[in-house]
mmCIF file of C-alpha atoms in Angstrom:
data_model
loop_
_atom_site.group_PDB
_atom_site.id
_atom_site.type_symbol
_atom_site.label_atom_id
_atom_site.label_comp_id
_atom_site.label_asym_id
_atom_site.label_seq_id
_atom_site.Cartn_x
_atom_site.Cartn_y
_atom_site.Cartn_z
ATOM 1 C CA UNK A 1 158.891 207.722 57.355
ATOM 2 C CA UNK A 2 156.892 204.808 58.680
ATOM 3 C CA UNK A 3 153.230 206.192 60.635
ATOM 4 C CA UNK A 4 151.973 204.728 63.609
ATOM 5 C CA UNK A 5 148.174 203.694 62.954
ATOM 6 C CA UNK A 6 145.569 203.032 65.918
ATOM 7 C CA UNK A 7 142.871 200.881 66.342
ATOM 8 C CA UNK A 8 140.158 201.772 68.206
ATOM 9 C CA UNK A 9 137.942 200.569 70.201
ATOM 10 C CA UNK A 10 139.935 197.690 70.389
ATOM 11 C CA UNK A 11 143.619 199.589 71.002
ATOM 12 C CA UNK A 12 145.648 197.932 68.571
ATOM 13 C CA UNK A 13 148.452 199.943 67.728
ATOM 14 C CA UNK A 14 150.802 199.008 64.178
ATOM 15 C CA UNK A 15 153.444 200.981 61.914
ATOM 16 C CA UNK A 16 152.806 201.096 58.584
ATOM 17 C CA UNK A 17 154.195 203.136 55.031
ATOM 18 C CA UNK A 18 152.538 206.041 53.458
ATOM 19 C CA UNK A 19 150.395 204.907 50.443
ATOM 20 C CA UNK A 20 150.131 201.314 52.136
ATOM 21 C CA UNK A 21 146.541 200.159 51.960
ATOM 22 C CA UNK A 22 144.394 200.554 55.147
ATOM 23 C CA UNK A 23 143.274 197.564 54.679
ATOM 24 C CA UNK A 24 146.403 195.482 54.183
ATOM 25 C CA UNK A 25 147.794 197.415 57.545
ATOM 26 C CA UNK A 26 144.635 196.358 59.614
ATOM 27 C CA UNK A 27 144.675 192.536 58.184
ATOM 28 C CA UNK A 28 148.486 192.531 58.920
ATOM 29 C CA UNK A 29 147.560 194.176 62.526
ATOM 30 C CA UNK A 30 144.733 191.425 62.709
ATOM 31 C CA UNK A 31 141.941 194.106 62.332
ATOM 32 C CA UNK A 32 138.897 192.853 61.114
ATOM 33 C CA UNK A 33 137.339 195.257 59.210
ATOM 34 C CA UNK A 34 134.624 194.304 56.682
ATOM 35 C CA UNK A 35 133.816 194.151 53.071
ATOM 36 C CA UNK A 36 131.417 193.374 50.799
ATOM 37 C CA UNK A 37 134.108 194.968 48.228
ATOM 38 C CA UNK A 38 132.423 196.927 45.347
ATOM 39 C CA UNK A 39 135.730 198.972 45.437
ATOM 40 C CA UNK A 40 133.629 201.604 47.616
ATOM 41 C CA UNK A 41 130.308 201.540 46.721
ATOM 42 C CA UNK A 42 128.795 199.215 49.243
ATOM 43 C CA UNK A 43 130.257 201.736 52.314
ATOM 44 C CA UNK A 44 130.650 198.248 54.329
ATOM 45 C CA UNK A 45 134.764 198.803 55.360
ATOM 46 C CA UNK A 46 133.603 202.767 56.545
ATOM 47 C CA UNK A 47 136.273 203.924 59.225
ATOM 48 C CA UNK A 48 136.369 207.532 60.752
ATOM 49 C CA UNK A 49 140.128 208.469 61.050
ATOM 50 C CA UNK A 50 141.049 211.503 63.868
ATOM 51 C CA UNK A 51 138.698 214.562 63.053
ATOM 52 C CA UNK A 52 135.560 213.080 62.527
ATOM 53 C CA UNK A 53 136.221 212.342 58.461
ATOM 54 C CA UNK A 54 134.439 208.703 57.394
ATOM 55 C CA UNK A 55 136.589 207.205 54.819
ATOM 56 C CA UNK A 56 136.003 203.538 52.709
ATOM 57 C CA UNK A 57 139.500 201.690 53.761
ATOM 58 C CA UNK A 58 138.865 199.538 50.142
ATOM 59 C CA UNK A 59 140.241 202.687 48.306
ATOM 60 C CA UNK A 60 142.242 204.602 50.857
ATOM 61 C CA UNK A 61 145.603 204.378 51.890
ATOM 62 C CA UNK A 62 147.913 205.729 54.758
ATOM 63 C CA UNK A 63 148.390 209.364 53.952
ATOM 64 C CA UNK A 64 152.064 210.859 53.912
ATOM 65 C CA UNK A 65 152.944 213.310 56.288
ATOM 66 C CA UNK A 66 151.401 212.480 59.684
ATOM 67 C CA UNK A 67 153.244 210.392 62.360
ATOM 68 C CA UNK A 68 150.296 209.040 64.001
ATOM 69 C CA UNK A 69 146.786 208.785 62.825
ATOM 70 C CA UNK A 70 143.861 207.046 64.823
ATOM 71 C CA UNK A 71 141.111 205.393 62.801
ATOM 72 C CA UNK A 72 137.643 204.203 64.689
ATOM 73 C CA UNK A 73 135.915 201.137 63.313
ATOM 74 C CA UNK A 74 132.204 200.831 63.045
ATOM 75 C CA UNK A 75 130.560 197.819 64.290
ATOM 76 C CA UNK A 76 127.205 197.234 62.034
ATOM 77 C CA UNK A 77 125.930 193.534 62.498
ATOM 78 C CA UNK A 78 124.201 193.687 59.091
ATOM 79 C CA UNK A 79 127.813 192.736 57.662
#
């Protein structure tokens, strides 16, 4: 069962597997979201998903069981 994942601010909307990487889904979407990529550590690809939860998209992948799920990138200019 494929999930439908949003992009905000910029409304980009894509479908994507469970256990996909977040990251492959928003480079295949054409979602920029950066890394510096210590495999977490350096907190640079930090998205907050629906409910206010910050994840790292590095290590985190589409979760099974939802149909939708909304994910809010940061902008910081340091990256």
């Amino acid at each position: 069962m494929s999930v439908c994942i949003r992009f905000l601010p910029d409304d980009v909307t894509i479908e994507a597997e469970p256990g996909e990487s977040l990251l492959e889904v928003a480079d295949r979407a054409g979602v920029d979201i950066p890394t510096g990529c210590l495999m977490g550590s350096c907190h640079a690809c930090e998205v907050e998903i629906e409910g206010g939860e910050t994840i790292r998209s590095c290590i985190s992948a589409v979760p099974p069981g939802q149909s939708q799920l909304t994910i809010q990138l940061f902008s910081d200019p340091s990256w």
